[in-house]
CSV table of C-alpha atoms in Angstrom, one decimal:
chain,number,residue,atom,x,y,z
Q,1,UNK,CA,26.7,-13.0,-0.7
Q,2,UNK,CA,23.2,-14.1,-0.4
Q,3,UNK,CA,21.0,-14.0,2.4
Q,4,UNK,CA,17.8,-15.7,3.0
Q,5,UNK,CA,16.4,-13.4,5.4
Q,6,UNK,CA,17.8,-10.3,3.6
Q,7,UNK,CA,16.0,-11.3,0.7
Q,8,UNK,CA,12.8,-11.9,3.0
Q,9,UNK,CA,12.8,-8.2,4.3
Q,10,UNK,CA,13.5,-7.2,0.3
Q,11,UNK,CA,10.3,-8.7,-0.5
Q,12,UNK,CA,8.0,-6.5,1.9
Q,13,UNK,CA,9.9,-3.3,0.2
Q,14,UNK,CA,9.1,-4.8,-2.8
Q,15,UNK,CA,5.6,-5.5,-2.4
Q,16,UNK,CA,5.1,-2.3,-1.3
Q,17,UNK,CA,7.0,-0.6,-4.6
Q,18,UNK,CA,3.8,-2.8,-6.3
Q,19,UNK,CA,1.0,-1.3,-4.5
Q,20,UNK,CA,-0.8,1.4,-5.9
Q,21,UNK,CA,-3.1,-1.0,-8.4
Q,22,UNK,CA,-5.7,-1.2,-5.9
Q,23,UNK,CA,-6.5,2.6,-5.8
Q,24,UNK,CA,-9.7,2.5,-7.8
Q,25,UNK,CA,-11.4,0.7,-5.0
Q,26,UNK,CA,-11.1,3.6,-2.8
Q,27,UNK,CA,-13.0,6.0,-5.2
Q,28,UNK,CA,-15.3,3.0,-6.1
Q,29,UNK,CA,-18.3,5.2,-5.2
Q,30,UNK,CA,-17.4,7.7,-7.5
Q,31,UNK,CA,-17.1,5.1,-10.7
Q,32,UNK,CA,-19.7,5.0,-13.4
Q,33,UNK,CA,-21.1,1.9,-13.3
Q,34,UNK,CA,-18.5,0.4,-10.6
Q,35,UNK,CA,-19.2,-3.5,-11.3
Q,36,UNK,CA,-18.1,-3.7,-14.7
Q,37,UNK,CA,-15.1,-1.1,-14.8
Q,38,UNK,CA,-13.4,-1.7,-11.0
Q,39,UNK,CA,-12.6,-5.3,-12.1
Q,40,UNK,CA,-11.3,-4.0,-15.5
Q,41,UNK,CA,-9.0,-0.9,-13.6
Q,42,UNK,CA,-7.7,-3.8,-11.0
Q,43,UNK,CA,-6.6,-5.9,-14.0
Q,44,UNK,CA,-5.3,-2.9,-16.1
Q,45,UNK,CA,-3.6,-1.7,-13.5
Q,46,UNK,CA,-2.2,-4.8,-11.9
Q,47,UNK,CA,-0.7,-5.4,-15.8
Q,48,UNK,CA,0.6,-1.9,-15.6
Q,49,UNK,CA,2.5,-1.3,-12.5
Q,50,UNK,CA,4.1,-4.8,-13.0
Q,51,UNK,CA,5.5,-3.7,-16.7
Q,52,UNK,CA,6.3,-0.5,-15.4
Q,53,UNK,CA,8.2,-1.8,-12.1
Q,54,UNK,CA,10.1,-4.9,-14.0
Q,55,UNK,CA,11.0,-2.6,-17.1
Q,56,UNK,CA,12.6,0.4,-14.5
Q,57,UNK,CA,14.6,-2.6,-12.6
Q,58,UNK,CA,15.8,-4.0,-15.7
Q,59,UNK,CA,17.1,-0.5,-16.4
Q,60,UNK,CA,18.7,0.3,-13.3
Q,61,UNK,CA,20.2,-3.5,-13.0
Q,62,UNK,CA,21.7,-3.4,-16.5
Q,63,UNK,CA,22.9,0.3,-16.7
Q,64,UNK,CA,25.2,0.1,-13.9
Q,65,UNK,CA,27.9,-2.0,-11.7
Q,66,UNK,CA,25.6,-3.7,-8.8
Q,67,UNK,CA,28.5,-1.9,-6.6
Q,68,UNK,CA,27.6,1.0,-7.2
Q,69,UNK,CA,23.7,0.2,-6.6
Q,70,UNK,CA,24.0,-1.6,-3.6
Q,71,UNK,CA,23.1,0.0,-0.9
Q,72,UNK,CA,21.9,3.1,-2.5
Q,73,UNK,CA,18.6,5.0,-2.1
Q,74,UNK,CA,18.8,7.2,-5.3
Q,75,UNK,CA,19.3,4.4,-7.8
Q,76,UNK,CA,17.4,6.2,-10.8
Q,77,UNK,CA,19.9,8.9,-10.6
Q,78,UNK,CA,23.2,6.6,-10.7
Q,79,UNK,CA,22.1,4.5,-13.5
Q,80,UNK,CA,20.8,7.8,-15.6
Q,81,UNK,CA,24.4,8.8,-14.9
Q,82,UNK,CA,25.7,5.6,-16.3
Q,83,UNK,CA,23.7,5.9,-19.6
Q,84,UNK,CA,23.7,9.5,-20.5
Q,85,UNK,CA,26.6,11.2,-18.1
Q,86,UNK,CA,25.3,14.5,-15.9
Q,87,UNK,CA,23.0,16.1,-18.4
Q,88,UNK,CA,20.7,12.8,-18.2
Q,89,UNK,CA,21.2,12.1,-14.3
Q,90,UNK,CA,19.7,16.5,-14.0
Q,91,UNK,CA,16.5,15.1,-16.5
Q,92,UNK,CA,16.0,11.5,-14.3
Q,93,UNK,CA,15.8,13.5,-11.0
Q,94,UNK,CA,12.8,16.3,-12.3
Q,95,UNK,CA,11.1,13.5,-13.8
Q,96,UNK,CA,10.9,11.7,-10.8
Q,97,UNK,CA,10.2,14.7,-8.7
Q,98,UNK,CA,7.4,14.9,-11.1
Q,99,UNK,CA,6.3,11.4,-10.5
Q,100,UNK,CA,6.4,11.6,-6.7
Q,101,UNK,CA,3.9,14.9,-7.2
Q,102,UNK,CA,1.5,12.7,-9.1
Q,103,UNK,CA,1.5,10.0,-6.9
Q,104,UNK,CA,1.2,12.2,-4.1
Q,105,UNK,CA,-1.7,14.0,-5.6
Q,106,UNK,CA,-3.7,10.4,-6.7
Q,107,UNK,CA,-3.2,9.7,-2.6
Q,108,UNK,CA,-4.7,12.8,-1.0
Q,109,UNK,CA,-7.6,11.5,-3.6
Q,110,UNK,CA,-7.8,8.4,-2.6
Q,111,UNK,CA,-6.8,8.1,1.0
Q,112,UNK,CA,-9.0,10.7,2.8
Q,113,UNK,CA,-12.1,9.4,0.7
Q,114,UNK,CA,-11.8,6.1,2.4
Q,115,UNK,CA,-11.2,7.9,6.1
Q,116,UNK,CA,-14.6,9.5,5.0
Q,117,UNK,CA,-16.7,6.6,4.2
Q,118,UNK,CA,-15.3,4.7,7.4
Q,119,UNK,CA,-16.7,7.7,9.0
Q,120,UNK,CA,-20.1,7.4,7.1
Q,121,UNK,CA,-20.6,3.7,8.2
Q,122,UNK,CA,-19.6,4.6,11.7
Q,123,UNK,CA,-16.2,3.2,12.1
Q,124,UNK,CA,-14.7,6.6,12.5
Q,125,UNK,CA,-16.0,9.7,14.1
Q,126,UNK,CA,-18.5,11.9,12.5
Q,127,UNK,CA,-16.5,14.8,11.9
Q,128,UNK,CA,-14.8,13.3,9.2
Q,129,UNK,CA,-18.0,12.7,7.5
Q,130,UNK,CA,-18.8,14.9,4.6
Q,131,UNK,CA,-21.8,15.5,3.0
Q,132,UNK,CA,-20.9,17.3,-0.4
Q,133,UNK,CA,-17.1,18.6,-1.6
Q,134,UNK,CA,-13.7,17.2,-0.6
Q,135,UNK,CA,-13.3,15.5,2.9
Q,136,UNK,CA,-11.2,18.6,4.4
Q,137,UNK,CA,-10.8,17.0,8.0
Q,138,UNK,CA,-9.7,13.5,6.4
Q,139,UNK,CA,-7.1,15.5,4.3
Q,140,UNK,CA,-5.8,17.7,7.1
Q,141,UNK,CA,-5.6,14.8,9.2
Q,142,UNK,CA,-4.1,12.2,6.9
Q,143,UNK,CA,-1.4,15.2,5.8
Q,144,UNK,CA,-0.7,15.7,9.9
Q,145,UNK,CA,0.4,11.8,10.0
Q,146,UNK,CA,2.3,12.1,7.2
Q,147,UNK,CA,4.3,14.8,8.5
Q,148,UNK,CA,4.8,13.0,11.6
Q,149,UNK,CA,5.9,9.8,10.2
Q,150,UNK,CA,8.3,12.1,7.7
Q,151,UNK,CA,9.7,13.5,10.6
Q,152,UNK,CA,10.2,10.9,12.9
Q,153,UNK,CA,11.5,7.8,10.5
Q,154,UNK,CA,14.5,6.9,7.9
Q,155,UNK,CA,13.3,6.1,4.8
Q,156,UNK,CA,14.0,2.7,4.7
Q,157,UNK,CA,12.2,2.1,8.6
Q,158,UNK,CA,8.8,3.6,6.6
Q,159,UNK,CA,9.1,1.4,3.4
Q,160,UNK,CA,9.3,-1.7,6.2
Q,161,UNK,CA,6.9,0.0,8.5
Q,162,UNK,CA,4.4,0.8,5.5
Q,163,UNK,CA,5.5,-2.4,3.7
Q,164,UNK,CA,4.9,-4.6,6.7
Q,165,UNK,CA,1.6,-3.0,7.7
Q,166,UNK,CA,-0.5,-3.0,4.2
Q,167,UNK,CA,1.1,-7.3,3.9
Q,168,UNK,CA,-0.7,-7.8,6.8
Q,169,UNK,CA,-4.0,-5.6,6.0
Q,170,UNK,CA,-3.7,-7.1,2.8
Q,171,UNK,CA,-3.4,-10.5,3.9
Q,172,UNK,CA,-6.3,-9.9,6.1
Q,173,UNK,CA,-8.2,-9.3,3.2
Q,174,UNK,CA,-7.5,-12.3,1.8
Q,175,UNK,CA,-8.8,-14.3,5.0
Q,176,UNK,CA,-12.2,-12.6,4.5
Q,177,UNK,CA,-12.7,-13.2,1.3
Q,178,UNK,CA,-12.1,-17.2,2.0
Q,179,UNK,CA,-14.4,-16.9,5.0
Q,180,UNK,CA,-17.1,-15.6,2.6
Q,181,UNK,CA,-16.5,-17.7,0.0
Q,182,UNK,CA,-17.0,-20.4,3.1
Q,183,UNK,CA,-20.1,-18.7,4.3
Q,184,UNK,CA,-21.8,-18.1,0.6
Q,185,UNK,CA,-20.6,-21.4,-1.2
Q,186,UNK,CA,-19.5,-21.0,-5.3
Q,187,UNK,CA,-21.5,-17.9,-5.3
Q,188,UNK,CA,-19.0,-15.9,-4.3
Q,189,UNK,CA,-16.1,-16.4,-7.4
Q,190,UNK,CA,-12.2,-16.1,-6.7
Q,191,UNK,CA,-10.0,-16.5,-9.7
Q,192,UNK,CA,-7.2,-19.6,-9.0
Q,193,UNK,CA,-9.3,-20.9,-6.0
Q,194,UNK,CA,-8.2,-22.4,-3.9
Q,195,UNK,CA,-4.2,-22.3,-4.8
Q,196,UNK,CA,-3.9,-18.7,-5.7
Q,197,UNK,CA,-5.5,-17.3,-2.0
Q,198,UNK,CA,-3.7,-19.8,-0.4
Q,199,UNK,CA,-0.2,-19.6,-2.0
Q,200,UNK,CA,-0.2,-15.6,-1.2
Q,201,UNK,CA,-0.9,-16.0,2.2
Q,202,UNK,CA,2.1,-18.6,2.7
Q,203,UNK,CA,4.3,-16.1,1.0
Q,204,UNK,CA,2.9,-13.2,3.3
Q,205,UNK,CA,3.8,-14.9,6.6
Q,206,UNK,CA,6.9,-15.6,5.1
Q,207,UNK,CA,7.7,-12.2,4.8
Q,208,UNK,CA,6.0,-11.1,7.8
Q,209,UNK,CA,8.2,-13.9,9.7
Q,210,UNK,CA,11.6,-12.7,7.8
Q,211,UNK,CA,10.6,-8.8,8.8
Q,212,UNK,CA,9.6,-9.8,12.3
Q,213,UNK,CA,13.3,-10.9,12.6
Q,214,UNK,CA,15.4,-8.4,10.9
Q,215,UNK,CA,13.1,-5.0,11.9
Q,216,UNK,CA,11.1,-6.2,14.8
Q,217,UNK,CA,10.6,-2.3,16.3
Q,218,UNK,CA,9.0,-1.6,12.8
Q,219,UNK,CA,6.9,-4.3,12.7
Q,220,UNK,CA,6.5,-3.7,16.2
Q,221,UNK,CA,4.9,-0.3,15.2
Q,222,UNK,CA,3.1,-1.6,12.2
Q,223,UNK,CA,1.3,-4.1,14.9
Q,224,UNK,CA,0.7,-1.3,17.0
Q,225,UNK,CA,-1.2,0.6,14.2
Q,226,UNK,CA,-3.2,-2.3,13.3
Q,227,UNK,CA,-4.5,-2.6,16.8
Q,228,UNK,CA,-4.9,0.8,17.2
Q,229,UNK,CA,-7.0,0.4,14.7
Q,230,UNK,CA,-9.3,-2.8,15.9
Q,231,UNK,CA,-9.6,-0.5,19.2
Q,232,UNK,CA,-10.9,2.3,17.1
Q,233,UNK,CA,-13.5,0.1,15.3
Q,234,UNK,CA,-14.2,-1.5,18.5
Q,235,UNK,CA,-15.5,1.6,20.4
Q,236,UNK,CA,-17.3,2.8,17.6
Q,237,UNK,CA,-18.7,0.1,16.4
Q,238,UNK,CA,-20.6,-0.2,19.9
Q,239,UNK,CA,-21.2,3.2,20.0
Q,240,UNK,CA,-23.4,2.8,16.3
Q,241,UNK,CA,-25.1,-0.3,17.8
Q,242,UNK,CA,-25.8,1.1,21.2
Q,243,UNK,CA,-27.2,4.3,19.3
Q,244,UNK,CA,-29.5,2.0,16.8
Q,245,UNK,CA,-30.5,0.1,20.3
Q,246,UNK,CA,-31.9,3.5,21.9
C-alpha cells in the first residue's frame, strides 16, 4: 500500500544513497587547474552515480519478489541469491565489502581536508590546521565521531540523521548561491535559473517536512548538529575579527 509520507522519508535515504558527486570540491585545492576540471568532475560524476544507482535498483527490483526486499537492509545479497544461487550471493557480499573500503577510504580523503581549511580560515580551531602532510587531528577526530555515531545509532536512524542533515546543508547552499546571484547580478551564472534552484528547494522542504513527521528525534539531532555548528562559527568567527581588531 502506498504511503505519501513513507515515500517522503524514502526520498531523504535516497538522496543521501546519491551523494558522493560533490567530493571533488573538498580537495578542490589540490586540483590542477581547479576552474576548468571541478565543473567537469561535478558533471562526470553527477552522470555517474546516477547510472550507477538506477542500474543497481533496476537489478535488485527485477531479480527478486518485492516481498522478499521489503523491508530488508541487505538487498544486494538477496537478489544475488535470486540470480546466481549461494555461490553468487558469497561474490555480491566481498564486492561490496570492497566497495564500502573504497568509499571509506575516498572520505577520510575528503572529509578531514575540509575540517582543515575551515580551521585555516578560522572557523575551526587552530590545531586542526596543518601546514604540510595529511591533517592527522581532522582524521583522528572525524574517525572518533564516527565511532560514536556507529555505536550509538541503527542504521536506518543514521541514513535519516545523515540524510536529513546534508538536505538541509545542501539546501542552504542553494540559498547562497541565489543571494549572490542577487547581490552580483548575471555575473554570477546558474544553469536552469531561476526554475532549477527553485524547484530543488520545494522538493527539499518537502522532504525535510515528511522527515520532520515520521523521525522527528533524528531530525531533531540533525538540527541540533547544524546549530552546533552556527555556534561554533559564531565564537570563532569573533574570535578571528577581535584578533585582526587588536
Amino acid at each position: 500500500e502506498f504511503s505519501v509520507s513513507a515515500f517522503g522519508i524514502s526520498l531523504v535515504w535516497i538522496s543521501f544513497s546519491y551523494s558522493g558527486w560533490n567530493a571533488a570540491v573538498y580537495i578542490g585545492g589540490e586540483v590542477r587547474d581547479p576552474e576548468q576540471n571541478l565543473p567537469r568532475s561535478l558533471l562526470l560524476g553527477t552522470i555517474f552515480v546516477t547510472i550507477l544507482y538506477l542500474a543497481l535498483n533496476a537489478v535488485f527490483v527485477f531479480s527478486a519478489p518485492l516481498t522478499e526486499l521489503s523491508g530488508q537492509l541487505e538487498v544486494g545479497r538477496i537478489a544475488a541469491r535470486a540470480i546466481g544461487g549461494s555461490v553468487l550471493e558469497e561474490a555480491v557480499s566481498v564486492i561490496i565489502a570492497l566497495v564500502l573500503i573504497s568509499s571509506a577510504s575516498s572520505l577520510v580523503m575528503a572529509g578531514p581536508r575540509v575540517t582543515a581549511k575551515m580551521a585555516m580560515d578560522g572557523y575551526l580551531p587552530a590545531w586542526l590546521t596543518v601546514a604540510d602532510g595529511p591533517p592527522r587531528a581532522a582524521i583522528a577526530i572525524q574517525a572518533a565521531l564516527a565511532l560514536i555515531l556507529l555505536w550509538t545509532s541503527s542504521f536506518e536512524a543514521l541514513l535519516t540523521y545523515i540524510g536529513f542533515t546534508l538536505g538541509i546543508s545542501t539546501a542552504v547552499t542553494v540559498v547562497a548561491l541565489l543571494v549572490l546571484r542577487h547581490r552580483e547580478g548575471k555575473s554570477v551564472r546558474i544553469p536552469g535559473f531561476p526554475i532549477v534552484p527553485w524547484l530543488f528547494l520545494c522538493g527539499v522542504v518537502a522532504m525535510t517536512a515528511f522527515a520532520v513527521v515520521q523521525k522527528p528525534l533524528e531530525c531533531l539531532v540533525g538540527f541540533g548538529t547544524i546549530l552546533a555548528g552556527l555556534i561554533a562559527w559564531f565564537f570563532n568567527r569573533r574570535a578571528v575579527v577581535t584578533k585582526i581588531n587588536c
